[in-house]
C-alpha positions as a Python dict, from the first residue, in 0.01 Angstrom:
ca = {
    (1, 'M'): (0, 0, 0),
    (2, 'G'): (276, 219, -149),
    (3, 'C'): (101, 124, -483),
    (4, 'G'): (-241, 241, -353),
    (5, 'G'): (-137, 576, -247),
    (6, 'N'): (43, 637, -553),
    (7, 'R'): (-293, 551, -777),
    (8, 'V'): (-485, 783, -501),
    (9, 'R'): (-240, 1063, -558),
    (10, 'F'): (-270, 1023, -921),
    (11, 'N'): (-622, 1030, -979),
    (12, 'F'): (-635, 1321, -723),
    (13, 'G'): (-430, 1532, -957),
    (14, 'K'): (-600, 1437, -1251),
    (15, 'V'): (-924, 1568, -1078),
    (16, 'L'): (-759, 1912, -1029),
    (17, 'S'): (-617, 1950, -1384),
    (18, 'K'): (-953, 1927, -1509),
    (19, 'V'): (-1125, 2127, -1290),
    (20, 'S'): (-900, 2379, -1390),
    (21, 'V'): (-959, 2326, -1757),
    (22, 'F'): (-1297, 2358, -1641),
    (23, 'F'): (-1284, 2724, -1472),
    (24, 'T'): (-1053, 2856, -1752),
    (25, 'M'): (-1323, 2720, -2026),
    (26, 'V'): (-1578, 2974, -1816),
    (27, 'L'): (-1377, 3226, -1796),
    (28, 'I'): (-1312, 3214, -2182),
    (29, 'F'): (-1658, 3186, -2232),
    (30, 'T'): (-1757, 3472, -2007),
    (31, 'Y'): (-1504, 3696, -2168),
    (32, 'F'): (-1635, 3644, -2511),
    (33, 'F'): (-2036, 3653, -2460),
    (34, 'Y'): (-1903, 3995, -2264),
    (35, 'C'): (-1754, 4102, -2577),
    (36, 'L'): (-2025, 4016, -2800),
    (37, 'T'): (-2287, 4137, -2658),
    (38, 'G'): (-2107, 4503, -2658),
    (39, 'F'): (-1987, 4543, -2299),
    (40, 'C'): (-1588, 4529, -2390),
    (41, 'D'): (-1647, 4863, -2553),
    (42, 'S'): (-1698, 5011, -2218),
    (43, 'A'): (-1392, 4962, -2081),
    (44, 'P'): (-1175, 5296, -2027),
    (45, 'R'): (-955, 5411, -2308),
    (46, 'T'): (-682, 5633, -2300),
    (47, 'L'): (-775, 5840, -2642),
    (48, 'Y'): (-1156, 5867, -2547),
    (49, 'S'): (-1363, 5997, -2269),
    (50, 'Q'): (-1725, 6071, -2262),
    (51, 'A'): (-1914, 6359, -2378),
    (52, 'A'): (-2175, 6572, -2214),
    (53, 'A'): (-2235, 6883, -2350),
    (54, 'D'): (-2595, 7042, -2376),
    (55, 'G'): (-2699, 6682, -2199),
    (56, 'D'): (-2563, 6492, -2553),
    (57, 'Y'): (-2460, 6127, -2399),
    (58, 'D'): (-2398, 6026, -2750),
    (59, 'N'): (-2116, 6189, -2866),
    (60, 'Q'): (-1729, 6104, -2748),
    (61, 'V'): (-1441, 6328, -2779),
    (62, 'Q'): (-1093, 6237, -2868),
    (63, 'L'): (-853, 6432, -2673),
    (64, 'D'): (-583, 6607, -2826),
    (65, 'L'): (-263, 6458, -2698),
    (66, 'R'): (-55, 6752, -2855),
    (67, 'P'): (65, 7052, -2614),
    (68, 'P'): (-199, 7342, -2615),
    (69, 'P'): (-111, 7683, -2780),
    (70, 'P'): (99, 7931, -2564),
    (71, 'L'): (-76, 8158, -2361),
    (72, 'R'): (-68, 8522, -2477),
    (73, 'S'): (49, 8790, -2238),
    (74, 'G'): (-219, 8998, -2014),
    (75, 'A'): (-115, 9283, -2298),
    (76, 'Q'): (-180, 9113, -2591),
    (77, 'L'): (-538, 9014, -2450),
    (78, 'Q'): (-630, 9347, -2375),
    (79, 'N'): (-520, 9466, -2737),
    (80, 'R'): (-731, 9167, -2891),
    (81, 'T'): (-1053, 9234, -2695),
    (82, 'A'): (-1061, 9587, -2766),
    (83, 'S'): (-1213, 9465, -3122),
    (84, 'P'): (-1548, 9383, -3145),
    (85, 'D'): (-1462, 9117, -3388),
    (86, 'V'): (-1225, 8928, -3128),
    (87, 'P'): (-1468, 8748, -2883),
    (88, 'Q'): (-1621, 8555, -3087),
    (89, 'V'): (-1282, 8410, -3175),
    (90, 'V'): (-1221, 8345, -2836),
    (91, 'D'): (-1505, 8224, -2678),
    (92, 'A'): (-1553, 7943, -2997),
    (93, 'V'): (-1206, 7800, -2904),
    (94, 'E'): (-1312, 7832, -2527),
    (95, 'E'): (-1650, 7680, -2567),
    (96, 'L'): (-1463, 7369, -2778),
    (97, 'Q'): (-1208, 7345, -2476),
    (98, 'Q'): (-1470, 7326, -2234),
    (99, 'Y'): (-1711, 7082, -2444),
    (100, 'E'): (-1394, 6848, -2416),
    (101, 'Q'): (-1293, 6929, -2025),
    (102, 'G'): (-1617, 6888, -1946),
    (103, 'S'): (-1652, 6519, -2121),
    (104, 'E'): (-1345, 6403, -1910),
    (105, 'K'): (-1592, 6438, -1582),
    (106, 'E'): (-1820, 6183, -1730),
    (107, 'T'): (-1551, 5864, -1783),
    (108, 'N'): (-1735, 5678, -1499),
    (109, 'S'): (-2080, 5680, -1651),
    (110, 'I'): (-2082, 5540, -2001),
    (111, 'P'): (-2402, 5426, -2123),
    (112, 'V'): (-2445, 5111, -2341),
    (113, 'S'): (-2558, 5294, -2636),
    (114, 'N'): (-2225, 5430, -2685),
    (115, 'T'): (-2116, 5102, -2761),
    (116, 'Y'): (-2302, 5065, -3078),
    (117, 'G'): (-2283, 5249, -3399),
    (118, 'T'): (-2000, 5392, -3617),
    (119, 'K'): (-1861, 5731, -3578),
    (120, 'R'): (-1883, 5926, -3929),
    (121, 'L'): (-1805, 6266, -4127),
    (122, 'P'): (-2138, 6464, -4119),
    (123, 'N'): (-2402, 6382, -4377),
    (124, 'A'): (-2533, 6723, -4341),
    (125, 'I'): (-2372, 7067, -4153),
    (126, 'I'): (-2553, 7386, -4085),
    (127, 'I'): (-2303, 7622, -4171),
    (128, 'G'): (-2460, 7992, -4087),
    (129, 'V'): (-2542, 8252, -3988),
    (130, 'K'): (-2456, 8386, -3714),
    (131, 'K'): (-2715, 8492, -3449),
    (132, 'G'): (-2959, 8336, -3719),
    (133, 'G'): (-3122, 8062, -3511),
    (134, 'T'): (-2845, 7806, -3586),
    (135, 'R'): (-2859, 7680, -3189),
    (136, 'A'): (-3252, 7664, -3194),
    (137, 'L'): (-3258, 7463, -3490),
    (138, 'L'): (-3007, 7216, -3432),
    (139, 'E'): (-3183, 7147, -3039),
    (140, 'F'): (-3515, 7114, -3279),
    (141, 'L'): (-3343, 6860, -3476),
    (142, 'R'): (-3205, 6665, -3230),
    (143, 'I'): (-3524, 6528, -3104),
    (144, 'H'): (-3558, 6337, -3420),
    (145, 'P'): (-3472, 5988, -3376),
    (146, 'D'): (-3251, 5958, -3713),
    (147, 'V'): (-3042, 6267, -3622),
    (148, 'R'): (-2710, 6261, -3427),
    (149, 'A'): (-2544, 6550, -3381),
    (150, 'F'): (-2262, 6730, -3217),
    (151, 'G'): (-2331, 6942, -2925),
    (152, 'A'): (-2045, 7202, -2916),
    (153, 'E'): (-1933, 7425, -3244),
    (154, 'P'): (-1659, 7231, -3348),
    (155, 'H'): (-1471, 7522, -3625),
    (156, 'F'): (-1297, 7253, -3820),
    (157, 'F'): (-1328, 7407, -4149),
    (158, 'D'): (-1242, 7773, -4020),
    (159, 'R'): (-991, 7694, -3703),
    (160, 'F'): (-900, 7357, -3666),
    (161, 'Y'): (-844, 7209, -4035),
    (162, 'D'): (-500, 7170, -3937),
    (163, 'R'): (-572, 6883, -3699),
    (164, 'G'): (-720, 6654, -3988),
    (165, 'L'): (-1026, 6465, -4065),
    (166, 'E'): (-957, 6197, -3823),
    (167, 'W'): (-1012, 6433, -3556),
    (168, 'Y'): (-1316, 6589, -3708),
    (169, 'R'): (-1452, 6261, -3730),
    (170, 'N'): (-1378, 6134, -3384),
    (171, 'L'): (-1560, 6448, -3249),
    (172, 'M'): (-1848, 6302, -3417),
    (173, 'P'): (-2122, 6132, -3225),
    (174, 'R'): (-2178, 5716, -3322),
    (175, 'T'): (-2452, 5658, -3545),
    (176, 'L'): (-2652, 5320, -3688),
    (177, 'D'): (-2696, 5303, -4048),
    (178, 'G'): (-2987, 5499, -4182),
    (179, 'Q'): (-2917, 5796, -3910),
    (180, 'I'): (-2769, 6132, -3997),
    (181, 'T'): (-2458, 6269, -3904),
    (182, 'M'): (-2458, 6660, -3827),
    (183, 'E'): (-2290, 6950, -3675),
    (184, 'K'): (-2350, 7338, -3683),
    (185, 'T'): (-2057, 7602, -3678),
    (186, 'P'): (-2249, 7962, -3803),
    (187, 'S'): (-1899, 8092, -3880),
    (188, 'Y'): (-1808, 7817, -4163),
    (189, 'F'): (-2048, 8071, -4408),
    (190, 'V'): (-1825, 8376, -4413),
    (191, 'T'): (-1490, 8156, -4421),
    (192, 'K'): (-1330, 8155, -4747),
    (193, 'E'): (-1170, 7838, -4724),
    (194, 'A'): (-1459, 7672, -4614),
    (195, 'P'): (-1668, 7566, -4925),
    (196, 'S'): (-1338, 7424, -5045),
    (197, 'R'): (-1238, 7221, -4727),
    (198, 'V'): (-1614, 7080, -4687),
    (199, 'C'): (-1631, 6998, -5049),
    (200, 'T'): (-1279, 6821, -4996),
    (201, 'M'): (-1425, 6616, -4735),
    (202, 'N'): (-1734, 6537, -4927),
    (203, 'C'): (-1917, 6701, -5241),
    (204, 'Q'): (-2237, 6554, -5187),
    (205, 'T'): (-2243, 6739, -4815),
    (206, 'K'): (-2575, 6883, -4766),
    (207, 'L'): (-2575, 7264, -4614),
    (208, 'I'): (-2830, 7473, -4398),
    (209, 'V'): (-2799, 7799, -4393),
    (210, 'V'): (-3035, 8006, -4135),
    (211, 'V'): (-3082, 8353, -4227),
    (212, 'R'): (-3252, 8639, -4075),
    (213, 'D'): (-3261, 9020, -4145),
    (214, 'P'): (-2934, 9141, -4153),
    (215, 'V'): (-3037, 9424, -3951),
    (216, 'T'): (-3183, 9231, -3672),
    (217, 'R'): (-2887, 9010, -3690),
    (218, 'V'): (-2639, 9291, -3670),
    (219, 'V'): (-2823, 9441, -3355),
    (220, 'S'): (-2849, 9076, -3207),
    (221, 'D'): (-2503, 9029, -3296),
    (222, 'Y'): (-2375, 9341, -3115),
    (223, 'T'): (-2589, 9308, -2813),
    (224, 'Q'): (-2436, 8955, -2759),
    (225, 'T'): (-2049, 9073, -2763),
    (226, 'L'): (-2213, 9394, -2541),
    (227, 'T'): (-2270, 9128, -2276),
    (228, 'K'): (-1951, 9023, -2240),
    (229, 'N'): (-1755, 9326, -2315),
    (230, 'P'): (-1965, 9611, -2121),
    (231, 'G'): (-1667, 9881, -2262),
    (232, 'L'): (-1767, 9802, -2603),
    (233, 'P'): (-1808, 10145, -2816),
    (234, 'S'): (-2159, 10260, -2930),
    (235, 'F'): (-2327, 10058, -3207),
    (236, 'Q'): (-2318, 10391, -3416),
    (237, 'S'): (-1975, 10447, -3387),
    (238, 'L'): (-1899, 10085, -3493),
    (239, 'A'): (-2167, 10073, -3764),
    (240, 'L'): (-2092, 10403, -3918),
    (241, 'R'): (-1758, 10549, -4034),
    (242, 'N'): (-1668, 10895, -3890),
    (243, 'S'): (-1976, 10848, -3654),
    (244, 'S'): (-2326, 10984, -3806),
    (245, 'A'): (-2183, 11124, -4098),
    (246, 'G'): (-1991, 10824, -4297),
    (247, 'P'): (-2132, 10533, -4468),
    (248, 'I'): (-2182, 10189, -4358),
    (249, 'D'): (-1810, 10025, -4203),
    (250, 'T'): (-1800, 9737, -4386),
    (251, 'T'): (-1493, 9642, -4177),
    (252, 'W'): (-1677, 9576, -3887),
    (253, 'S'): (-1743, 9203, -3913),
    (254, 'A'): (-2114, 9221, -3744),
    (255, 'V'): (-2203, 9415, -4067),
    (256, 'R'): (-1988, 9228, -4334),
    (257, 'I'): (-2191, 8851, -4179),
    (258, 'G'): (-2524, 9037, -4340),
    (259, 'L'): (-2408, 9049, -4691),
    (260, 'Y'): (-2550, 8676, -4756),
    (261, 'A'): (-2547, 8732, -5127),
    (262, 'K'): (-2136, 8760, -5126),
    (263, 'H'): (-2097, 8471, -4906),
    (264, 'L'): (-2325, 8266, -5126),
    (265, 'E'): (-2152, 8317, -5424),
    (266, 'N'): (-1823, 8189, -5246),
    (267, 'W'): (-1982, 7856, -5178),
    (268, 'L'): (-2176, 7821, -5467),
    (269, 'R'): (-1848, 7791, -5667),
    (270, 'Y'): (-1826, 7407, -5508),
    (271, 'F'): (-2163, 7338, -5451),
    (272, 'P'): (-2481, 7316, -5653),
    (273, 'L'): (-2795, 7525, -5546),
    (274, 'S'): (-2948, 7239, -5481),
    (275, 'H'): (-2723, 7118, -5173),
    (276, 'F'): (-2819, 7403, -4996),
    (277, 'L'): (-3137, 7495, -4772),
    (278, 'F'): (-3225, 7848, -4654),
    (279, 'V'): (-3414, 7872, -4325),
    (280, 'S'): (-3614, 8177, -4232),
    (281, 'G'): (-3479, 8285, -3880),
    (282, 'E'): (-3835, 8434, -3853),
    (283, 'R'): (-4015, 8202, -3954),
    (284, 'L'): (-3840, 7933, -3714),
    (285, 'V'): (-3972, 8164, -3456),
    (286, 'S'): (-4355, 8228, -3573),
    (287, 'D'): (-4396, 7863, -3726),
    (288, 'P'): (-4116, 7642, -3598),
    (289, 'A'): (-4303, 7328, -3712),
    (290, 'G'): (-4355, 7457, -4063),
    (291, 'E'): (-3966, 7511, -4127),
    (292, 'M'): (-3892, 7186, -3947),
    (293, 'G'): (-4125, 7022, -4199),
    (294, 'R'): (-3871, 7148, -4477),
    (295, 'V'): (-3588, 7076, -4304),
    (296, 'Q'): (-3678, 6718, -4262),
    (297, 'D'): (-3774, 6679, -4602),
    (298, 'F'): (-3451, 6825, -4750),
    (299, 'L'): (-3245, 6599, -4537),
    (300, 'G'): (-3477, 6330, -4603),
    (301, 'L'): (-3606, 6246, -4319),
    (302, 'K'): (-3966, 6094, -4176),
    (303, 'R'): (-4159, 6420, -4077),
    (304, 'V'): (-4167, 6333, -3706),
    (305, 'I'): (-4086, 6686, -3547),
    (306, 'S'): (-4444, 6873, -3556),
    (307, 'D'): (-4700, 7133, -3372),
    (308, 'K'): (-4691, 6869, -3092),
    (309, 'H'): (-4326, 6925, -2974),
    (310, 'F'): (-4357, 7349, -2955),
    (311, 'Y'): (-4500, 7571, -2719),
    (312, 'F'): (-4442, 7950, -2732),
    (313, 'N'): (-4244, 8129, -2447),
    (314, 'Q'): (-4379, 8458, -2372),
    (315, 'T'): (-4102, 8549, -2152),
    (316, 'K'): (-3828, 8470, -2390),
    (317, 'G'): (-4009, 8543, -2678),
    (318, 'F'): (-3966, 8249, -2880),
    (319, 'P'): (-4047, 7895, -2918),
    (320, 'C'): (-3916, 7590, -2646),
    (321, 'L'): (-3945, 7207, -2688),
    (322, 'K'): (-4213, 7039, -2468),
    (323, 'K'): (-4145, 6860, -2169),
    (324, 'P'): (-4041, 6529, -2299),
    (325, 'E'): (-4097, 6206, -2136),
    (326, 'G'): (-3914, 6116, -1841),
    (327, 'S'): (-3807, 6522, -1755),
    (328, 'S'): (-3948, 6734, -1523),
    (329, 'R'): (-3932, 7072, -1729),
    (330, 'P'): (-3987, 7173, -2076),
    (331, 'R'): (-3646, 7229, -2296),
    (332, 'C'): (-3590, 7624, -2342),
    (333, 'L'): (-3235, 7763, -2518),
    (334, 'G'): (-2996, 7916, -2238),
    (335, 'K'): (-3043, 8225, -2061),
    (336, 'S'): (-2817, 8388, -2322),
    (337, 'K'): (-3083, 8366, -2586),
    (338, 'G'): (-3364, 8620, -2597),
    (339, 'R'): (-3177, 8906, -2471),
    (340, 'P'): (-3320, 9279, -2476),
    (341, 'H'): (-3160, 9470, -2769),
    (342, 'P'): (-3047, 9788, -2683),
    (343, 'Q'): (-3187, 10114, -2797),
    (344, 'I'): (-3029, 10237, -3160),
    (345, 'P'): (-3163, 10521, -3330),
    (346, 'A'): (-3374, 10484, -3600),
    (347, 'E'): (-3202, 10708, -3845),
    (348, 'V'): (-2886, 10453, -3791),
    (349, 'L'): (-3154, 10130, -3852),
    (350, 'Q'): (-3299, 10296, -4174),
    (351, 'R'): (-2926, 10353, -4316),
    (352, 'L'): (-2804, 10006, -4211),
    (353, 'R'): (-3182, 9900, -4417),
    (354, 'D'): (-3089, 10079, -4716),
    (355, 'F'): (-2724, 9980, -4741),
    (356, 'Y'): (-2864, 9588, -4729),
    (357, 'R'): (-3136, 9620, -4955),
    (358, 'P'): (-2935, 9560, -5308),
    (359, 'F'): (-2790, 9281, -5122),
    (360, 'N'): (-3084, 9151, -5011),
    (361, 'Q'): (-3240, 9198, -5359),
    (362, 'R'): (-2967, 8958, -5510),
    (363, 'F'): (-2970, 8699, -5237),
    (364, 'Y'): (-3359, 8645, -5310),
    (365, 'Q'): (-3289, 8592, -5649),
    (366, 'M'): (-2969, 8387, -5588),
    (367, 'C'): (-3148, 8119, -5361),
    (368, 'G'): (-3500, 8149, -5515),
    (369, 'Q'): (-3649, 8295, -5204),
    (370, 'N'): (-3804, 8585, -5126),
    (371, 'F'): (-3733, 8642, -4709),
    (372, 'G'): (-3950, 8989, -4714),
    (373, 'W'): (-3663, 9176, -4551),
    (374, 'D'): (-3736, 9509, -4727),
}
């Protein structure tokens, strides 16, 4: 009896051992199965959070673990906002910070699509110009299946260059082979250091410049700043030295941006003209499909974006994207776009037009296109 009892206990122990091994193998197999199908990548990480700015759920942002810069005092902020140029700098930084903060709210809903592809440095960049139509161009491009773009303006080559290319790369969305990675920051075009920095990254980068009648552009620039700073001096006092008696004041950045020929000269020191595409901001409104055809050709993309994607919004005064499948409403740019411009004295506008004319002619010669602004 004693020997029989020992034999039963021994056999029972062997059965438990086999069952344990079996379940261990099942767990291991399940783990490898989930990893191979990509679900392991959806596990939370300490350095990444889901980005959802502008509805772009393909972006992931690397959080900056360094301490934030010291806050300025109230007096310093008051002195800075007294200049019409300052809100542009502050707003750009706030936009990137809000993009990163907004991304932290989406960590509980990570789409499976984020587990595929690779984060790459941009193949193409929309480098300018401010108030030319860069946001519209980017939104139109993002409906193309072979384009993946960062939603906010990263301002890497003008304001955050010290953070390094790895920080910049981690801002970009994941792409598959054959897809294009893009971003847009209009201030690159007027930043002296930007061309050399972009070339250091990749001298084969394709560069898109959206240009607009510089007179209309400077008024639009002023209108945007006035909305954010109602106490801004009059347009005339900013555009002209000594009010109506003096020449055009080129120290005002809104005026300087429109000197397209000057800025292009800086970029042509590092990139051949063949690397640039100059998009007409006016034609982007009057014929969006036609301009988008040129953009797609320049990027080497199949012409997917066409007339069927657009309709003209009479209220806003510019084209919008038609309602995409699965959406309850069309996609139009935000309420900040299409603001009514303030009334500017006709003689001031004429003086600006006369001032810009030689620079426009030079720009036409340099880029080989006549935009008809004169």
